[in-house]
Structures are given as C-alpha cells and as structure tokens.
C-alpha positions as CSV (number, residue, x, y, z in Angstrom):
1,M,25.2,-16.6,7.7
2,I,23.1,-13.8,6.3
3,D,21.7,-10.9,8.2
4,F,18.0,-11.1,7.4
5,L,15.7,-13.6,5.9
6,I,12.6,-11.8,4.6
7,V,9.4,-13.8,3.9
8,G,7.2,-12.2,1.3
9,Q,7.9,-9.8,-1.6
10,G,4.9,-7.6,-1.7
11,I,5.4,-3.9,-1.1
12,A,6.4,-4.3,2.5
13,G,9.0,-7.0,1.8
14,T,10.3,-5.2,-1.3
15,I,10.8,-1.9,0.4
16,L,12.3,-3.3,3.6
17,S,14.7,-5.6,1.7
18,Y,15.7,-2.8,-0.6
19,I,16.5,-0.5,2.4
20,L,18.5,-3.2,4.2
21,T,20.4,-4.1,1.0
22,D,21.1,-0.4,0.3
23,R,22.6,-0.2,3.8
24,G,25.0,-3.1,3.0
25,Y,23.2,-5.9,4.8
26,R,22.9,-9.4,3.4
27,V,19.3,-10.5,2.8
28,M,17.5,-13.5,1.3
29,V,13.9,-13.0,0.2
30,I,11.5,-16.0,-0.1
31,D,8.2,-15.5,-2.0
32,K,6.0,-17.7,-4.1
33,Q,4.8,-15.4,-6.9
34,T,1.0,-15.2,-7.3
35,P,-1.0,-12.8,-9.6
36,H,-3.6,-12.3,-6.8
37,S,-1.4,-10.8,-4.1
38,S,-2.7,-7.5,-2.8
39,S,0.3,-5.6,-4.0
40,R,-0.2,-6.8,-7.6
41,V,-3.9,-6.0,-7.6
42,A,-3.6,-2.6,-5.9
43,A,-3.7,0.6,-8.0
44,G,-0.8,2.0,-6.0
45,I,-2.4,5.5,-5.6
46,Y,-0.8,7.9,-3.0
47,N,-3.2,10.6,-2.0
48,P,-2.6,13.2,0.8
49,V,-6.3,14.1,1.2
50,T,-8.6,11.1,1.7
51,G,-12.0,9.9,3.1
52,R,-15.5,11.1,2.7
53,V,-14.9,14.2,4.7
54,M,-11.6,14.9,2.8
55,K,-9.0,15.3,5.5
56,K,-5.3,14.8,5.5
57,T,-4.3,11.2,5.4
58,W,-2.6,9.9,8.6
59,L,0.9,11.4,9.1
60,A,0.7,13.1,5.7
61,D,3.2,15.8,6.7
62,T,5.7,13.2,7.7
63,L,5.1,10.7,4.9
64,F,4.7,12.8,1.7
65,H,7.9,14.9,1.8
66,R,10.1,11.8,1.6
67,L,7.9,9.7,-0.7
68,V,9.0,11.0,-4.1
69,P,12.8,11.2,-3.3
70,F,12.7,7.7,-1.9
71,Y,11.0,6.1,-5.0
72,R,13.1,8.3,-7.4
73,K,16.3,6.9,-5.8
74,M,14.9,3.4,-6.1
75,E,14.1,4.0,-9.8
76,A,17.6,5.2,-10.4
77,D,19.1,2.2,-8.7
78,L,16.9,-0.3,-10.7
79,K,16.9,1.7,-13.9
80,V,13.1,1.4,-14.2
81,D,10.5,4.1,-14.1
82,F,7.5,3.2,-11.9
83,L,6.6,6.4,-10.1
84,N,4.0,8.5,-11.8
85,E,3.3,12.0,-10.3
86,L,-0.2,13.0,-11.2
87,P,-2.7,15.4,-9.8
88,I,-5.9,14.0,-8.2
89,Y,-9.2,15.8,-8.7
90,R,-12.0,15.4,-6.2
91,P,-15.3,16.9,-7.2
92,F,-17.3,18.6,-4.5
93,I,-20.7,17.0,-3.8
94,S,-22.4,20.2,-2.5
95,M,-22.2,24.0,-2.3
96,E,-21.6,23.6,1.4
97,E,-18.5,21.4,0.8
98,Q,-17.2,23.9,-1.8
99,N,-17.6,26.8,0.8
100,D,-15.9,24.7,3.4
101,W,-12.8,24.2,1.3
102,V,-12.7,27.8,0.2
103,G,-12.4,28.6,3.9
104,K,-9.8,25.8,4.5
105,S,-7.6,26.9,1.7
106,A,-7.2,30.3,3.3
107,E,-5.8,28.8,6.5
108,G,-2.7,27.4,4.9
109,D,-2.7,23.9,6.5
110,F,-3.2,22.3,3.1
111,D,-0.8,24.4,1.0
112,S,1.5,21.4,0.4
113,Y,-1.3,19.3,-1.1
114,V,-3.9,21.6,-2.7
115,E,-3.1,23.0,-6.1
116,K,-6.5,24.6,-6.6
117,V,-9.9,25.0,-5.0
118,A,-12.2,25.2,-8.1
119,V,-15.6,26.8,-7.6
120,E,-16.7,25.9,-11.1
121,A,-16.5,22.6,-13.1
122,M,-12.9,21.9,-14.1
123,F,-13.6,18.8,-16.3
124,P,-17.1,19.4,-17.6
125,D,-16.5,17.1,-20.6
126,D,-15.7,14.1,-18.4
127,L,-17.3,14.6,-15.0
128,N,-20.4,15.5,-13.1
129,D,-18.6,18.2,-11.1
130,H,-21.2,20.9,-11.0
131,Y,-19.8,22.4,-7.8
132,G,-16.2,22.4,-8.9
133,G,-13.7,20.4,-6.8
134,L,-10.3,20.0,-5.2
135,L,-7.2,19.6,-7.4
136,L,-4.5,18.0,-5.3
137,K,-0.7,17.9,-5.8
138,N,2.0,15.8,-4.3
139,S,-0.1,12.8,-5.5
140,G,0.0,10.1,-8.1
141,Y,0.5,6.4,-8.3
142,L,3.2,3.7,-8.2
143,D,3.2,0.9,-10.8
144,I,3.7,-1.7,-8.1
145,P,4.0,-4.8,-10.3
146,L,6.8,-3.0,-12.3
147,M,8.6,-2.2,-9.1
148,L,8.2,-5.7,-7.6
149,D,9.5,-7.3,-10.8
150,A,12.5,-5.0,-11.2
151,W,13.6,-5.6,-7.6
152,R,13.0,-9.4,-7.8
153,Q,15.2,-9.5,-10.9
154,K,18.0,-7.6,-9.0
155,L,17.7,-9.9,-6.0
156,T,17.7,-13.0,-8.3
157,A,20.9,-11.8,-10.1
158,A,22.5,-11.4,-6.7
159,G,21.4,-14.9,-5.5
160,S,19.2,-13.3,-2.9
161,Y,15.7,-14.5,-4.0
162,R,13.9,-17.8,-4.0
163,N,10.6,-18.3,-5.7
164,E,9.1,-20.9,-3.3
165,A,6.4,-21.1,-0.6
166,F,7.8,-20.6,2.9
167,T,6.9,-23.3,5.3
168,E,7.2,-22.4,9.0
169,E,7.7,-26.0,9.9
170,S,11.1,-26.0,8.2
171,M,12.3,-23.0,10.3
172,E,14.2,-23.6,13.6
173,L,15.3,-21.1,16.2
174,T,19.0,-21.2,17.1
175,D,21.3,-19.5,19.4
176,E,22.6,-17.4,16.5
177,G,19.2,-16.6,15.1
178,I,17.2,-18.9,12.8
179,S,17.8,-21.8,10.4
180,Y,15.6,-22.4,7.4
181,K,16.6,-25.4,5.2
182,D,20.1,-24.4,4.1
183,I,19.8,-20.8,5.1
184,K,21.1,-19.4,8.4
185,A,20.1,-15.9,9.3
186,K,20.4,-13.6,12.3
187,K,16.7,-12.6,12.0
188,V,13.6,-13.5,10.0
189,I,11.1,-10.8,9.1
190,F,7.6,-11.9,8.1
191,C,6.2,-9.6,5.4
192,Q,3.8,-12.0,3.6
193,G,0.7,-9.9,3.7
194,N,-2.5,-11.9,4.3
195,G,-0.5,-15.1,4.6
196,A,0.4,-14.0,8.2
197,V,-3.2,-14.6,9.3
198,D,-2.4,-18.4,9.6
199,S,1.2,-17.9,11.0
200,R,2.1,-19.7,14.2
201,Y,4.2,-16.7,15.1
202,F,1.9,-13.8,14.2
203,G,-1.5,-15.2,13.6
204,W,-2.5,-13.7,17.0
205,L,-2.2,-10.2,15.7
206,P,-5.6,-8.6,14.9
207,F,-5.5,-8.7,11.1
208,R,-8.7,-7.6,9.4
209,P,-8.2,-8.8,5.8
210,V,-10.5,-7.2,3.3
211,K,-11.2,-8.2,-0.3
212,G,-10.9,-5.5,-3.0
213,E,-11.9,-5.6,-6.6
214,V,-10.7,-3.4,-9.4
215,L,-11.7,-3.0,-13.1
216,T,-9.7,-2.0,-16.1
217,V,-11.9,-0.1,-18.5
218,S,-11.6,1.8,-21.8
219,A,-13.2,5.2,-22.0
220,P,-13.3,8.2,-24.3
221,S,-10.9,10.5,-22.3
222,D,-7.4,11.7,-22.6
223,A,-7.2,12.8,-18.9
224,E,-3.9,13.1,-17.2
225,V,-5.4,13.4,-13.8
226,I,-6.8,10.8,-11.4
227,Y,-10.5,11.4,-10.8
228,N,-11.5,10.3,-7.3
229,R,-14.9,10.6,-5.6
230,G,-16.7,7.4,-4.5
231,V,-14.5,5.6,-6.9
232,F,-11.1,6.3,-8.4
233,M,-10.5,6.5,-12.2
234,L,-6.8,6.2,-12.8
235,P,-5.4,6.9,-16.3
236,K,-3.0,4.2,-17.7
237,G,-2.6,5.7,-21.2
238,G,-4.3,5.0,-24.5
239,G,-7.8,5.5,-23.2
240,T,-7.4,2.8,-20.5
241,F,-8.2,3.4,-16.8
242,R,-8.1,1.4,-13.6
243,V,-11.4,1.8,-11.6
244,G,-11.8,0.8,-8.0
245,A,-12.1,-0.3,-5.4
246,T,-14.5,-2.3,-3.4
247,Y,-14.2,-3.4,0.3
248,N,-15.6,-6.8,1.4
249,W,-14.8,-8.1,4.9
250,R,-17.1,-11.1,4.6
251,I,-16.0,-13.1,1.6
252,L,-12.2,-13.4,1.5
253,D,-11.4,-15.1,-1.8
254,T,-9.7,-13.8,-5.0
255,E,-12.7,-14.5,-7.3
256,P,-14.1,-11.4,-9.1
257,T,-17.8,-11.0,-8.6
258,D,-20.7,-9.6,-10.6
259,E,-21.9,-7.8,-7.6
260,A,-18.6,-5.8,-7.2
261,R,-18.5,-5.1,-10.9
262,E,-21.9,-3.6,-10.9
263,E,-21.2,-1.6,-7.7
264,L,-18.1,-0.1,-9.3
265,L,-19.9,0.7,-12.6
266,D,-22.8,2.3,-10.7
267,R,-20.4,4.5,-8.7
268,L,-18.5,5.4,-11.8
269,K,-21.7,6.6,-13.5
270,Q,-22.1,9.1,-10.7
271,L,-18.7,10.5,-11.3
272,Y,-18.0,10.0,-15.0
273,S,-20.4,11.1,-17.7
274,H,-19.5,8.7,-20.6
275,P,-20.1,5.0,-21.2
276,V,-17.1,2.7,-20.5
277,T,-16.1,-0.8,-21.7
278,V,-14.8,-3.3,-19.1
279,E,-11.6,-4.9,-20.3
280,N,-10.5,-6.7,-17.2
281,H,-11.7,-7.5,-13.6
282,I,-9.4,-8.7,-10.8
283,A,-9.6,-9.2,-7.0
284,G,-7.1,-9.5,-4.1
285,I,-7.0,-9.6,-0.3
286,R,-5.6,-6.6,1.5
287,P,-3.6,-7.2,4.7
288,A,-5.5,-4.6,6.7
289,T,-5.4,-4.4,10.5
290,K,-7.9,-3.8,13.3
291,D,-6.7,-0.2,14.0
292,R,-5.7,0.5,10.4
293,K,-2.1,0.9,11.4
294,P,0.9,-1.3,10.3
295,F,2.3,-4.1,12.3
296,A,6.1,-3.7,13.0
297,G,8.3,-5.2,15.7
298,V,9.6,-8.4,17.2
299,H,7.8,-11.4,18.5
300,P,7.0,-11.2,22.3
301,E,9.1,-14.4,23.0
302,Y,11.3,-15.0,20.0
303,K,13.6,-12.0,19.4
304,A,15.0,-13.4,16.2
305,V,11.5,-13.3,14.7
306,A,10.0,-10.0,13.5
307,V,7.1,-8.7,11.4
308,F,6.6,-5.8,9.0
309,N,3.1,-6.1,7.6
310,G,-0.4,-4.7,7.5
311,L,0.3,-1.6,5.4
312,G,-3.3,-1.9,4.0
313,T,-4.6,0.5,1.3
314,K,-2.0,3.2,1.9
315,G,1.1,1.0,1.5
316,V,2.7,3.2,-1.2
317,S,2.8,6.2,1.2
318,L,3.5,4.2,4.4
319,A,6.3,1.9,3.2
320,P,9.2,4.3,2.8
321,H,8.8,6.0,6.2
322,F,8.1,2.9,8.2
323,G,10.5,0.8,6.1
324,E,13.3,3.1,7.2
325,Q,12.0,3.1,10.8
326,M,11.9,-0.8,10.8
327,A,15.4,-0.9,9.4
328,D,16.6,1.4,12.1
329,F,14.9,-0.8,14.7
330,L,16.4,-4.0,13.3
331,C,19.9,-2.7,12.8
332,S,20.4,-0.1,15.6
333,G,17.6,-0.8,18.1
334,T,16.0,2.5,17.5
335,E,12.5,2.6,19.0
336,L,9.5,2.1,16.7
337,S,6.6,4.5,16.8
338,P,4.1,3.3,19.4
339,E,1.3,3.5,16.8
340,V,2.9,0.7,14.7
341,N,4.9,-1.3,17.3
342,I,3.2,-4.6,17.9
343,T,3.9,-4.2,21.6
344,R,0.5,-2.5,21.6
345,F,-1.1,-6.0,21.1
346,Y,1.3,-8.1,23.2
347,S,-1.6,-8.7,25.7
348,L,-3.4,-10.7,23.0
349,Y,-0.4,-13.1,22.8
350,F,-0.1,-13.6,26.6
351,H,-3.9,-13.7,27.2
C-alpha cells in the first residue's frame, strides 16, 4: 500500500507530490498528458504587485519570501533550471498614478518588491511609458512545462507515474483508504484542474473555470524585463516573447480565437511601440474558483478523499506555501487556513 494517490500532474499535483516525496512518503501520480492543460499554457509569471490599481497580491508577504528558495531546491533536486528571476516593469498611465506611487514608496510597505519608482520613461525605445513606471523585484517566471516534464521523468523512473486517464468509477473506498485498479492507497488527492468540475466527489465546489489565450510573438527588442500593463510581454530569448492573457468565462474550449488574438494585439499596441509577428497562439482553461482562493481539504463524507486545486492565475506563487500547508494537513493533521479550506463550502454539499 502506498501513502497517497495523486490525480493530476499540473502545478498543484506536481508541487504536492514533490513535497510529499521529499518528506519520504510513497506516492503514485496518475495523469493523462495533454498540451492544452492550463499549467502548460500558462506563462508562469509570479508578480507581487498586481491588478489595475497595482496593490500587493494576496498574501504577498507570506508567499514571496519562500518562493525562490523552494523552486531553487526543486531545481537542484531535478538538475533542471526552470526558475527565471526577472524584474517586471509596469508603466504608469497618468501623472496622478505616478504621484501616488512616489508617496507609497516613502511609506516602506513595498520595499521588498519595488526596485524603483521611475518618474521618467525607463524604456523609451520599446514602450509608451510617458509617465515613467514601477520597476518590481522579487518577480519573474517559472518555465512550468520544463518543471512538469522533469518531475514526471523522475516519478516515472521511480515507478510512481502512470500516463493514463483517471476514471472515478474504477475507484473504491475501503477500510484502509482507497483502491484503484491494482493500486491501494491511504488517501487520494484530486489535483486535476478543470477536470474536477465533473467529479462526483468535488463537482459541487464552486469552480469558475476561465479560458485564457496567449500569443508567442517575435519583436525587435532585447529586453530582459517583463513588461506588464493591460497585457504582459514576457521575454523568452532571441527576440521571442509570450504575450497574454485573455479571460473568457463564457466559451470554455481550448480553441484559439481570432477575437482573442486581435484583443491581445490591440492591447499590446498600447504598451509596446514596435510591430510584432505572431508565431504561435494557444488556449487553455484555468481552474479558477468563485472566491479566487484555492480549494484544499478533505471530502465532507469520505475522509480518504481530498482535494488540492483551484490555484488559478497565481499558481506559481501559491503552490509552494499551500502545498506545504496541504502536506502538513495530510500528514500531521495541522489545520488549513480558513481561506482555502473547503469547509467554507460544505453547506453546498449538504444543501
């Protein structure tokens, strides 16, 4: 018997299975690889100051001091480099916003994340940043597909990975935990992203899946900074950039659309002052949630059945902290944060 059967190997399943394995537990990960999973489409940016009004991301002071050490340790264990520390530059859209940030920078609350408050254009050759902007630190991006592939290879070598679709009908609850085909485990954790929407165990949770589309473009720039205002422009080397992303709650398929392409290019024109050439266009479905907080915890009735899902657009920054917290909960019974514990939605199940 193994300790944990983990369904799904996106960023949630990867980080949780890595933490549990690192602690000496026996895991089996089941995942049917697909190029359209949200983790493989996502740009993987981690950004401490977000939103139109540019405020600290939720739990920034908790999340960001442990993010880099966590991924650097994982890189060392897997002998692969997938964490890229890069500044993010956010142009101001008005003199009022510039003045507001000059005042905020004097207060000290943002010292860990703001490298510079520029009152003049920092990148006049590339951007429309007439009012200057905010240069952020403790930011960058994770090459998520590279990380997923490296961890899958290690799991496979250890006999702890199966490339197949998980079928709930083949799972049985037992006195010892669960049984799935020839696998017996003490607990099963569902980490399959948007796939959980149709789950008989967790389909009652208020998922709010959202389609996102991203372009790959070539552009005349050698920037080593992520530009981000209305759209992000992420340098991938050799004059290639990822550009995104869109949000569509109405049409939930993985087909790229002309409408999203034009929307991204129009927004990019407002930020970037040179023509670009579109090289690729992909779409995926993010496993977002009603209250934009992750889902973690055990099923209201079946204590051998758990969930760790719904990391949404901030998965790279959320996964290390809440992955550790979920592991503590599973292994030691430590309480989960109320903001992520699915007990907050138990009333939907018993309704």
